[in-house]
Tab-separated table of C-alpha atoms in Angstrom:
chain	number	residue	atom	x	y	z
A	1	UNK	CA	20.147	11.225	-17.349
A	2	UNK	CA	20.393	7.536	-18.046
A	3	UNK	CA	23.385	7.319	-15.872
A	4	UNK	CA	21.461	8.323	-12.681
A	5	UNK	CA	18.333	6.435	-13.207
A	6	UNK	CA	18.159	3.527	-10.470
A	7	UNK	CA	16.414	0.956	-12.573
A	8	UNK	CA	14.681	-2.137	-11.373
A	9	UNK	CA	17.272	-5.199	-12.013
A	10	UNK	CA	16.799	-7.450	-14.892
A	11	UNK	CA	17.167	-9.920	-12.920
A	12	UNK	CA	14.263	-9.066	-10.646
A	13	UNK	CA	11.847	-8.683	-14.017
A	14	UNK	CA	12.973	-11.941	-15.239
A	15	UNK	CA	12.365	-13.602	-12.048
A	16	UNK	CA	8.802	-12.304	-11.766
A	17	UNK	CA	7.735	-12.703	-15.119
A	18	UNK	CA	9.003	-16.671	-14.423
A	19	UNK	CA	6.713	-16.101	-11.283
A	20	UNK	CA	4.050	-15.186	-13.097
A	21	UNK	CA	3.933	-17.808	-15.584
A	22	UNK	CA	3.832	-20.458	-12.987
A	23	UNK	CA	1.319	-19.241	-11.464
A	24	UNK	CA	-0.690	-18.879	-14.806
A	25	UNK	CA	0.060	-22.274	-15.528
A	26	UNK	CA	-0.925	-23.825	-12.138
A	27	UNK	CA	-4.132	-21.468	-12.449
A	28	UNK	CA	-4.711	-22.774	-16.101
A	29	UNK	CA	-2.736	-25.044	-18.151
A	30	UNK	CA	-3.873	-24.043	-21.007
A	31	UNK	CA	-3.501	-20.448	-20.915
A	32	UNK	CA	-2.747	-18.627	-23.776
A	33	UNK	CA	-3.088	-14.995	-23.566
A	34	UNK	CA	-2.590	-12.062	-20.829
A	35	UNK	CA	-3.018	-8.611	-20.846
A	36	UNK	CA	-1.620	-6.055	-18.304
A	37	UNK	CA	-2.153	-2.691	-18.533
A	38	UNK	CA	-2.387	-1.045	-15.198
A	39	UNK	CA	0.586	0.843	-14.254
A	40	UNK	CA	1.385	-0.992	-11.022
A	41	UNK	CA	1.348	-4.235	-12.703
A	42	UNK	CA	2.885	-3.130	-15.609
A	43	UNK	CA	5.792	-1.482	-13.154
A	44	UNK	CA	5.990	-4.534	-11.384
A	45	UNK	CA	6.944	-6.962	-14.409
A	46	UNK	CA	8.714	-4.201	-16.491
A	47	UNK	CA	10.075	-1.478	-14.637
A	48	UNK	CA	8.135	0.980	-16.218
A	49	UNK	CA	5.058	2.577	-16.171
A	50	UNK	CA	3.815	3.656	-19.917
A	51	UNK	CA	0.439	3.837	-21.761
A	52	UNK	CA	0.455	0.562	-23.576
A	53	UNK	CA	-0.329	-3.067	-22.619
A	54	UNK	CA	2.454	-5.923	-21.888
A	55	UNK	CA	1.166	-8.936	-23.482
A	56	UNK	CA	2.387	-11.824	-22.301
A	57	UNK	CA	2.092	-15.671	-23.517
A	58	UNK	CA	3.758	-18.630	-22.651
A	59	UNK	CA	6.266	-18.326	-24.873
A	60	UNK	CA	7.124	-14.586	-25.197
A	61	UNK	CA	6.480	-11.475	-23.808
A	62	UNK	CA	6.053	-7.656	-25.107
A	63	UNK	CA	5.717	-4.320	-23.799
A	64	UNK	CA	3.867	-2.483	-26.160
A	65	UNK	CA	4.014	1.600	-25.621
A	66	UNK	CA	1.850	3.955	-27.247
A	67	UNK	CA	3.423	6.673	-24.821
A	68	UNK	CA	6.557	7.518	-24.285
A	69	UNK	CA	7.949	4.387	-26.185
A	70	UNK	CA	11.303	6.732	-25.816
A	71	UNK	CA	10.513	6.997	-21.834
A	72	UNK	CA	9.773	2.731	-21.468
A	73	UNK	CA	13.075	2.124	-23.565
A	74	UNK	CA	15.337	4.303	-21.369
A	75	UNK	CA	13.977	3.194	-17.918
A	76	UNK	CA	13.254	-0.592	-18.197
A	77	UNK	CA	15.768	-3.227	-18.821
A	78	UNK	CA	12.747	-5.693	-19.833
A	79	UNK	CA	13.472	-8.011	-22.880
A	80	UNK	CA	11.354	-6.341	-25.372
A	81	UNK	CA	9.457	-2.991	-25.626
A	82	UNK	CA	8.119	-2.309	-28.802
A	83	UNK	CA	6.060	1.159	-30.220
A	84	UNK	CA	2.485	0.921	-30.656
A	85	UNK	CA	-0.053	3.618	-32.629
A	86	UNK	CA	-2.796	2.080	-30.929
A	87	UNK	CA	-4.583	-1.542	-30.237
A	88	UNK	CA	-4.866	-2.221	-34.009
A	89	UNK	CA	-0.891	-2.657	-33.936
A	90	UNK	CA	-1.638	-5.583	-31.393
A	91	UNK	CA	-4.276	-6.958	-34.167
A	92	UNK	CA	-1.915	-7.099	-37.272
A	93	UNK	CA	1.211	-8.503	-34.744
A	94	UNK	CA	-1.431	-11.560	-33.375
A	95	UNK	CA	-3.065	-13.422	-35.917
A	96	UNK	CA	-3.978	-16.528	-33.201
A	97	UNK	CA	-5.690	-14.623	-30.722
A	98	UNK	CA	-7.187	-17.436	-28.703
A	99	UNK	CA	-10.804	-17.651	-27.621
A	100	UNK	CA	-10.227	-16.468	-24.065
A	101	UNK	CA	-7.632	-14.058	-22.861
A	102	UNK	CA	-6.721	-13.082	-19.197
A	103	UNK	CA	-7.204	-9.178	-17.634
A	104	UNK	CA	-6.786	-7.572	-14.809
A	105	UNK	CA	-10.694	-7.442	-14.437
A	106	UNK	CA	-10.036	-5.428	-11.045
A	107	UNK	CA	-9.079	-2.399	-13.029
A	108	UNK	CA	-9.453	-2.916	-16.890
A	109	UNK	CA	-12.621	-0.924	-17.825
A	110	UNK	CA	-15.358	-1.863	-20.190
A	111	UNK	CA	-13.918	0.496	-22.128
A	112	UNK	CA	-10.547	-0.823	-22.552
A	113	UNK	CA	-11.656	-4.091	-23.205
A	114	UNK	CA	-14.169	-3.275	-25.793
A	115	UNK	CA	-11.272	-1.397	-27.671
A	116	UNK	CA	-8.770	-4.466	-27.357
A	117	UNK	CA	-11.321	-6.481	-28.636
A	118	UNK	CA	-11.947	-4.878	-31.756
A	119	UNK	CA	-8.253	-5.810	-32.844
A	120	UNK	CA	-8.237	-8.863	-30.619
A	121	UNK	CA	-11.478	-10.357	-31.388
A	122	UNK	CA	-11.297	-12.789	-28.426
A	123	UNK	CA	-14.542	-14.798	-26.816
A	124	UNK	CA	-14.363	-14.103	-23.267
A	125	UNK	CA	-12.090	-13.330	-20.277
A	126	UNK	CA	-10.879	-13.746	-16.842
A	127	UNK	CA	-9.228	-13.005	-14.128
A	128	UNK	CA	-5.822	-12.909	-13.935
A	129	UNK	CA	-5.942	-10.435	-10.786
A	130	UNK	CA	-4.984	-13.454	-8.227
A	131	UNK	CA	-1.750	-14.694	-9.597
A	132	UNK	CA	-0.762	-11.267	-9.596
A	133	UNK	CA	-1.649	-11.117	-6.213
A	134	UNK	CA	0.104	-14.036	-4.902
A	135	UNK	CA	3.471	-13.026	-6.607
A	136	UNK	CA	3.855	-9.501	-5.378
A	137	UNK	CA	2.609	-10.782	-1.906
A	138	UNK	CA	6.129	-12.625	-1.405
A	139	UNK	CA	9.420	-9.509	-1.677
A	140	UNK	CA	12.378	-10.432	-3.159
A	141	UNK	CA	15.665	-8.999	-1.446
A	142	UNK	CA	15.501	-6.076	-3.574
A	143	UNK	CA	11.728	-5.459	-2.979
A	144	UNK	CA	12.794	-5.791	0.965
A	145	UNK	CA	15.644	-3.252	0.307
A	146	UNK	CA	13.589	-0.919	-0.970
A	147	UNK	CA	11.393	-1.396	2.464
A	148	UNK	CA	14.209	-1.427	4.656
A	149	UNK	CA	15.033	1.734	2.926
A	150	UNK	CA	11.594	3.946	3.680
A	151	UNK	CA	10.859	2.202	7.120
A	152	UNK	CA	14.199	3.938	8.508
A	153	UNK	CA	12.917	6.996	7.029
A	154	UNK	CA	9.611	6.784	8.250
A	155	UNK	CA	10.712	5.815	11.866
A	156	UNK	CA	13.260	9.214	11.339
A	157	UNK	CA	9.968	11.168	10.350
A	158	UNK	CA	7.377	9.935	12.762
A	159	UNK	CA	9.339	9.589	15.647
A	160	UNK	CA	11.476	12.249	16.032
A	161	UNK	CA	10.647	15.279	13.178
A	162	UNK	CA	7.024	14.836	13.777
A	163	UNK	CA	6.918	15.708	17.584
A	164	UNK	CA	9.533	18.754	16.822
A	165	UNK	CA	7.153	20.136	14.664
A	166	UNK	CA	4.043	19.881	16.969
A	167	UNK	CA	3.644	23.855	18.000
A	168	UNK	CA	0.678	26.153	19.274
A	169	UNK	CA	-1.331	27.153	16.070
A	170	UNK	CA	0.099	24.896	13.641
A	171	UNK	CA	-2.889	23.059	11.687
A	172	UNK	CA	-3.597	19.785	10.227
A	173	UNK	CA	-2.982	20.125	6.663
A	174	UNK	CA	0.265	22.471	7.514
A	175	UNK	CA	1.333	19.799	9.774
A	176	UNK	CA	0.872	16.730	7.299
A	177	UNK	CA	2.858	18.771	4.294
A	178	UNK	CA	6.134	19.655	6.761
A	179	UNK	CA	6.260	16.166	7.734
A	180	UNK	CA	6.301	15.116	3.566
A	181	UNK	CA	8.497	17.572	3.031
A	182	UNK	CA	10.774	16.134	5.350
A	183	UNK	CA	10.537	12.481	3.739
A	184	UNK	CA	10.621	13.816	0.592
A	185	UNK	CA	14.198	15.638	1.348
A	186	UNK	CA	15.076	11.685	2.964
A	187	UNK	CA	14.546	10.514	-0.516
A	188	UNK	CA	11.331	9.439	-0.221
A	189	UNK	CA	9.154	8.689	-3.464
A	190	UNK	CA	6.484	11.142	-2.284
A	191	UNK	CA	3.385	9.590	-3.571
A	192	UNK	CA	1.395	7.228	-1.342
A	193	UNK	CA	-0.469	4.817	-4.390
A	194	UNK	CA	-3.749	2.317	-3.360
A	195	UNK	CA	-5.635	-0.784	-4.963
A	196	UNK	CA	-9.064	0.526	-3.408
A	197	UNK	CA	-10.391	2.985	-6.096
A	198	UNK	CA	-11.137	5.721	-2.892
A	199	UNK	CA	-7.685	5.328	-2.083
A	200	UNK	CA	-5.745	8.483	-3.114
A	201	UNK	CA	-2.095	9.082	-4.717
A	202	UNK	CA	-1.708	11.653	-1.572
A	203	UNK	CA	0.583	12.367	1.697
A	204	UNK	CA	-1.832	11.019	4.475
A	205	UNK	CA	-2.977	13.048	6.975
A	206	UNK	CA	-2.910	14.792	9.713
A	207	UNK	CA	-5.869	14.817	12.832
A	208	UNK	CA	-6.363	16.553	16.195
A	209	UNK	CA	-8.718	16.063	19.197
A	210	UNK	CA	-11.975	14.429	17.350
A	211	UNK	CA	-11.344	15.023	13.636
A	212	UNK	CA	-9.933	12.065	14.017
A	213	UNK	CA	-13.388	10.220	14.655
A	214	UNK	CA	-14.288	11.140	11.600
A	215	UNK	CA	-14.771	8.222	8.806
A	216	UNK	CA	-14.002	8.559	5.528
A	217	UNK	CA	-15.168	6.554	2.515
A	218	UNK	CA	-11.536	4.615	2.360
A	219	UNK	CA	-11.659	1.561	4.583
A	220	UNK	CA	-9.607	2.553	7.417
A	221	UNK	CA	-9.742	2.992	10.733
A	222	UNK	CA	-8.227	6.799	10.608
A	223	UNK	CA	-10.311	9.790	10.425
A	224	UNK	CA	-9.927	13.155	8.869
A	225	UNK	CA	-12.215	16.132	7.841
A	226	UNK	CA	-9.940	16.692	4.919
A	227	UNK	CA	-9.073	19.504	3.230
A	228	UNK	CA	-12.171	19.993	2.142
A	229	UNK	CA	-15.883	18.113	1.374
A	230	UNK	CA	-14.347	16.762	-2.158
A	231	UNK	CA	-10.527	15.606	-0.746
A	232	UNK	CA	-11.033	13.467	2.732
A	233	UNK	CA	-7.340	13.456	3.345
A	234	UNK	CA	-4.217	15.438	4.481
A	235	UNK	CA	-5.989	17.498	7.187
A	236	UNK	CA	-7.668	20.900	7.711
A	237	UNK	CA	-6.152	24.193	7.059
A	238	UNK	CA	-8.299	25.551	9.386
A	239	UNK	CA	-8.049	23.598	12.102
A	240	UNK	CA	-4.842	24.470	14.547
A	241	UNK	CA	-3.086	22.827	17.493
A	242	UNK	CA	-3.977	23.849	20.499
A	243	UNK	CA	-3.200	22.397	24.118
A	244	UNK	CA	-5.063	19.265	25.305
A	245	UNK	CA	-5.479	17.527	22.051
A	246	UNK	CA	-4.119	14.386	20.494
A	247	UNK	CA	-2.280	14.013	17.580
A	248	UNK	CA	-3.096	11.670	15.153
A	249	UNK	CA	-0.540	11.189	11.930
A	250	UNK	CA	-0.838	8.401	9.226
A	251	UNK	CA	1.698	9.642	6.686
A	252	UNK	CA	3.288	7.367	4.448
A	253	UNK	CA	6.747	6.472	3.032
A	254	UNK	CA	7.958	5.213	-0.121
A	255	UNK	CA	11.360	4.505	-1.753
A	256	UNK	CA	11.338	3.512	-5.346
A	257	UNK	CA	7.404	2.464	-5.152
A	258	UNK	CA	7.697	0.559	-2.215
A	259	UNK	CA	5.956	1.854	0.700
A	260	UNK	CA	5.859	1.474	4.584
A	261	UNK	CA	2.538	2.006	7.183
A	262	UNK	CA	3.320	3.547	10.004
A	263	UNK	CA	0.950	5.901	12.488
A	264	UNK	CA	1.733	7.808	15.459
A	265	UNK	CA	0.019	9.392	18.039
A	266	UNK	CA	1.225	12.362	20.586
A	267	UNK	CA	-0.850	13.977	22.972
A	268	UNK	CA	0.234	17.917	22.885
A	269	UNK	CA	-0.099	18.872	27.243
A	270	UNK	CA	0.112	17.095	29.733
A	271	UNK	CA	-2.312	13.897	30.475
A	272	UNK	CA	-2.064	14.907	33.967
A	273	UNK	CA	-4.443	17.565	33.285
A	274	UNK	CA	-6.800	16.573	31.175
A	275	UNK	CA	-9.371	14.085	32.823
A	276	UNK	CA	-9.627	11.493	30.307
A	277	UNK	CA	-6.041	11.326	30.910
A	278	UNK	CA	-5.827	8.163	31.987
A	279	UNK	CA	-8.870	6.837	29.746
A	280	UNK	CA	-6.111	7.985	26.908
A	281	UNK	CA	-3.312	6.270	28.499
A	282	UNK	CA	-5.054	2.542	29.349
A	283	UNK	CA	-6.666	2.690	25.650
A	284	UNK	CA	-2.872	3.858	24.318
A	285	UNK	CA	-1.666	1.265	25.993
A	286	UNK	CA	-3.592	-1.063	24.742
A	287	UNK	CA	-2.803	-0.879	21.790
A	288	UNK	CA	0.862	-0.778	21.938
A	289	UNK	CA	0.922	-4.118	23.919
A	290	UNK	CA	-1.552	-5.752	20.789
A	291	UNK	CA	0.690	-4.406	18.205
A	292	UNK	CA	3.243	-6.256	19.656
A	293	UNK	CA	1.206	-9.814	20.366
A	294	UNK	CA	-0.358	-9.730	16.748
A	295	UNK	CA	3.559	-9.264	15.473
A	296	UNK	CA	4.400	-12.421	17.492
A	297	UNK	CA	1.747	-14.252	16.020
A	298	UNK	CA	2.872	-13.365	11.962
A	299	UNK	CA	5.128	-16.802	11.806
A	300	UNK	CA	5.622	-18.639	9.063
A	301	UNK	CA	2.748	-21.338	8.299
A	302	UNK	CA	0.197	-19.373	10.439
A	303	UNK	CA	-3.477	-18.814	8.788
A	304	UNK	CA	-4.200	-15.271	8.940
A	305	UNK	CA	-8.002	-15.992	9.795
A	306	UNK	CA	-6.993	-17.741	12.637
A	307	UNK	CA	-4.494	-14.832	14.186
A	308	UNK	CA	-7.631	-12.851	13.873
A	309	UNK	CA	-9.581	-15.198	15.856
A	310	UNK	CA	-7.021	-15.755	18.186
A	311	UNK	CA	-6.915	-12.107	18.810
A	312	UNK	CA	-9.933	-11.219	18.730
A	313	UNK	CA	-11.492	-13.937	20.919
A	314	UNK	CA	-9.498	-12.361	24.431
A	315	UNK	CA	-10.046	-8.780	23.173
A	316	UNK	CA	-10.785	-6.409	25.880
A	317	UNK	CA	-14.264	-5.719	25.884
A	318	UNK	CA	-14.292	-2.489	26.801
A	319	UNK	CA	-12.874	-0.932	23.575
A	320	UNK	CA	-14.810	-2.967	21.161
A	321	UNK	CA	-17.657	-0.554	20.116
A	322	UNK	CA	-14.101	1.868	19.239
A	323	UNK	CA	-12.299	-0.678	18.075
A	324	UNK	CA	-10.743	0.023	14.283
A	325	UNK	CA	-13.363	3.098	14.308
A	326	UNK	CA	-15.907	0.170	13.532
A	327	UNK	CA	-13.359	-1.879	10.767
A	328	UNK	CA	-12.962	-5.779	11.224
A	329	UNK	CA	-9.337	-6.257	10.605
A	330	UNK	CA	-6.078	-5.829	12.264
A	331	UNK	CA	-3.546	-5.323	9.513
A	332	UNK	CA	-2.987	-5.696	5.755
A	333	UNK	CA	-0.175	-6.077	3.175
A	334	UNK	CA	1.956	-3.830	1.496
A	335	UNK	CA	4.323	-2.837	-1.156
A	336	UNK	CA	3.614	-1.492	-4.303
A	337	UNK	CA	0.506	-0.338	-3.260
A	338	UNK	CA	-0.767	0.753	0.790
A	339	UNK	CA	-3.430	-1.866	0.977
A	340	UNK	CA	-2.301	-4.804	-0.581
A	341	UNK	CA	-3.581	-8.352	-0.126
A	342	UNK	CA	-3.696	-10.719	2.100
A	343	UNK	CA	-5.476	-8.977	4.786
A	344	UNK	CA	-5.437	-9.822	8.358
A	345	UNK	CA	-9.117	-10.761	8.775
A	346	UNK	CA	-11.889	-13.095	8.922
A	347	UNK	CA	-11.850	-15.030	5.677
A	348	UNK	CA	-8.195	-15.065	4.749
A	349	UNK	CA	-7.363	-18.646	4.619
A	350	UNK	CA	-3.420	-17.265	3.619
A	351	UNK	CA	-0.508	-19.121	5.336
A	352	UNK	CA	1.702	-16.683	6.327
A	353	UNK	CA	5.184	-17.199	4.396
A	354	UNK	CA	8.673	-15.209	4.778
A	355	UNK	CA	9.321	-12.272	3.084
A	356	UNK	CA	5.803	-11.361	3.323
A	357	UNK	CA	5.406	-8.337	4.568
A	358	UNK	CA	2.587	-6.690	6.647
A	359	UNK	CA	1.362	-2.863	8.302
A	360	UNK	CA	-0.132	-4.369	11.671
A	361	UNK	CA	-2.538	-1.064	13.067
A	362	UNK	CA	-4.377	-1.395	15.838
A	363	UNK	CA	-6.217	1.688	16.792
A	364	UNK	CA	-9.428	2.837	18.971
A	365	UNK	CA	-11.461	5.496	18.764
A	366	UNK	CA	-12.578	7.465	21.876
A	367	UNK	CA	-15.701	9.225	21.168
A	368	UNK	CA	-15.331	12.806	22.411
A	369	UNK	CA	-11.362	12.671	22.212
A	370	UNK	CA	-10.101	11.313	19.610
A	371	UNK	CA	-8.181	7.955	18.155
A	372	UNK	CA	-5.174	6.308	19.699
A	373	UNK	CA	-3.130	3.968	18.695
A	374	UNK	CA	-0.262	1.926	16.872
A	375	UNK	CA	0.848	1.449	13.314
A	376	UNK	CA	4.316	-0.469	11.937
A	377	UNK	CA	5.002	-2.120	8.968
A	378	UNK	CA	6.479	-6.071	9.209
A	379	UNK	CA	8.813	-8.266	7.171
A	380	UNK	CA	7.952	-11.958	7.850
A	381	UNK	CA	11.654	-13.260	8.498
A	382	UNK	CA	11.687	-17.898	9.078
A	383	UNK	CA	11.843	-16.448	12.895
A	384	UNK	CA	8.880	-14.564	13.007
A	385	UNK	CA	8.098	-10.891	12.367
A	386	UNK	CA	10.828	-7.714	12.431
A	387	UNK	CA	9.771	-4.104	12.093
A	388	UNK	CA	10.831	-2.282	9.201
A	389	UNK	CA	9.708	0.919	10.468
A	390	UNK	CA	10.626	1.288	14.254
A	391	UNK	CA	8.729	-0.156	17.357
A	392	UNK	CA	5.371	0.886	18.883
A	393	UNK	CA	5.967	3.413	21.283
A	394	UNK	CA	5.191	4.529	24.590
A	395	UNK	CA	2.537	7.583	24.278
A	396	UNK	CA	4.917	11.237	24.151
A	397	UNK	CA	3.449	14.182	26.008
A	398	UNK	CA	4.448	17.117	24.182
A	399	UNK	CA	4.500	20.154	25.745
């Protein structure tokens, strides 16, 4: 088993745990103490993702596992991993527990801390949530691999797997689990993870006609009845295909936790026929072309705030009121997680730097019809921005 594991390089943990230091130390140079515990983090700077803590100072680092210490040891090529009953192992390894420690305040509970500080009897904490932001914001080659690896795939699924599974009768949610099954038999990871806590570990979805209108609690501009009333995601099993619709599919991919954005968008008929036909295509169209100018404008010591601006100031007033189905961005990070930060929005005062890497989506919803529009994820290269995951396309009639 240990033979065939792909395990993240020692050389990348050492390099971000480095990272992550420096950034403590230019946050506070007098740090002492942090504590990660959520599994992304704790995946990120180990390889590994165990119940336990990594507790990091300036001057050493441990992985402490309460389960599967066996698991942690066998997967991660981090320094050292250590067993741990509980929190009160922490207390009788740290007698100098200084008076403030650093969390990830985003995610640690009330709980958790309360139990960390009966063994750890620190005075207050903070955040440590930005530094880890900033570090995973800028992918190293192998982080870029990974990418490289599930934006081929996901241009293979969307663009030509999707469409030759679009059929009379077929519904959402049967759609949306063909299409994983087919990135899962690419190699994908098959797990789709977010930072937002409404985000879900799920496939995506699949939307026809106007299910796509409808919002869900997660901050996107895609729409979806859901499965059901408790799961807004994957699509309807009622719901089936039928001539004259659109076809709206945001379905993730992932290789070794590193995901890619992408949405397409087929119309099953022929616009010819249907009279918003040409309402589709203009709106379609529209999109494609501003996926393309918001790309050219990801360079290398541009403000995200301003790209916003910039695009937003010559928008075409006509799909405004539809625009985003009513969000106020025009793309967002990604890697370990879907909806990463920096965000391409008002308020993001984030100089763009390479080997960032971004999910540009413009869409617009038609009321009546349905949403249109563009998705592709973007590495920032010192010449501008490259698609990982294929080019917008043209809208495909299917029929």
């Amino acid at each position: 088993m240990a033979d065939e594991l792909r395990r993240v390089p020692k050389s990348e943990l050492d390099n971000r745990l480095a990272a992550f230091r420096r950034g403590m130390d230019a946050l506070d140079p007098g740090w002492s103490m942090a504590l990660v515990n959520h599994k992304i983090n704790m995946y990120y700077l180990t390889g590994t993702m165990q119940d336990g803590v990594l507790v990091i100072r300036p001057d050493s680092a441990i992985l402490w596992v309460r389960r599967s210490y066996e698991r942690g040891r066998n997967e991660s090529l981090f320094d050292d991993i250590r067993p741990m009953r509980s929190f009160r192992t922490l207390g009788e390894h740290y007698g100098d527990v200084p008076e403030t420690i650093y969390v990830e305040t985003k995610t640690a509970t009330l709980e958790w801390i309360g139990l960390v500080r009966k063994y750890l009897p620190f005075q207050e904490f903070k955040s440590v949530n930005r530094v880890l932001e900033d570090i995973r914001s800028i992918k190293s080659p192998y982080e870029i691999g990974c990418m490289r690896l599930a934006g081929r795939n996901h241009a293979e699924a969307l663009e030509v797997v999707a469409p030759s599974l679009l059929r009379e009768g077929v519904s959402e949610a049967e759609l949306a689990a063909e299409i994983f099954e087919a990135l899962l038999r690419m190699g994908s990871h098959g797990i789709s993870r977010f930072n937002q806590p409404l985000g879900e570990d799920v496939i995506g979805f699949a939307s026809f006609g106007k299910a796509a209108l409808v919002t869900t609690a997660f901050d996107g501009p895609g729409g979806t009845d859901g499965t059901c009333i408790a799961v807004q995601t994957i699509g309807s099993a009622e719901r089936k295909l039928s001539r004259g619709r659109l076809v709206y599919l945001d379905i993730p991919s992932g290789i070794e936790g590193y995901h890619t954005d992408k949405s397409t968008v087929f119309y099953f008929g022929r616009l010819d026929e249907d009279p918003d036909g040409q309402l589709i295509r203009e709106a379609y169209a529209y999109c494609q072309a501003l996926e393309s100018e918001i790309a050219s404008r990801l360079v290398p010591g541009a403000v995200l705030e301003d790209v916003y601006a910039e695009v937003m100031d010559k928008f075409d007033v006509r799909y405004i009121e539809g625009f985003m189905n009513g969000g106020r961005f025009l793309g967002h990070s990604i890697g370990l997680t879907m909806d990463e930060t920096p965000v391409i929005a008002r308020g993001f005062k984030t100089a763009v730097q390479a080997d960032m890497t971004f999910a540009i989506e413009p869409k617009i919803a038609l009321p009546g019809i349905g949403t249109v529009g563009t998705e592709n994820t973007y590495l920032i290269t010192a010449d501008g921005a490259v698609s990982l995951s294929g080019t917008p396309q043209p809208l495909r009639e299917i029929y």
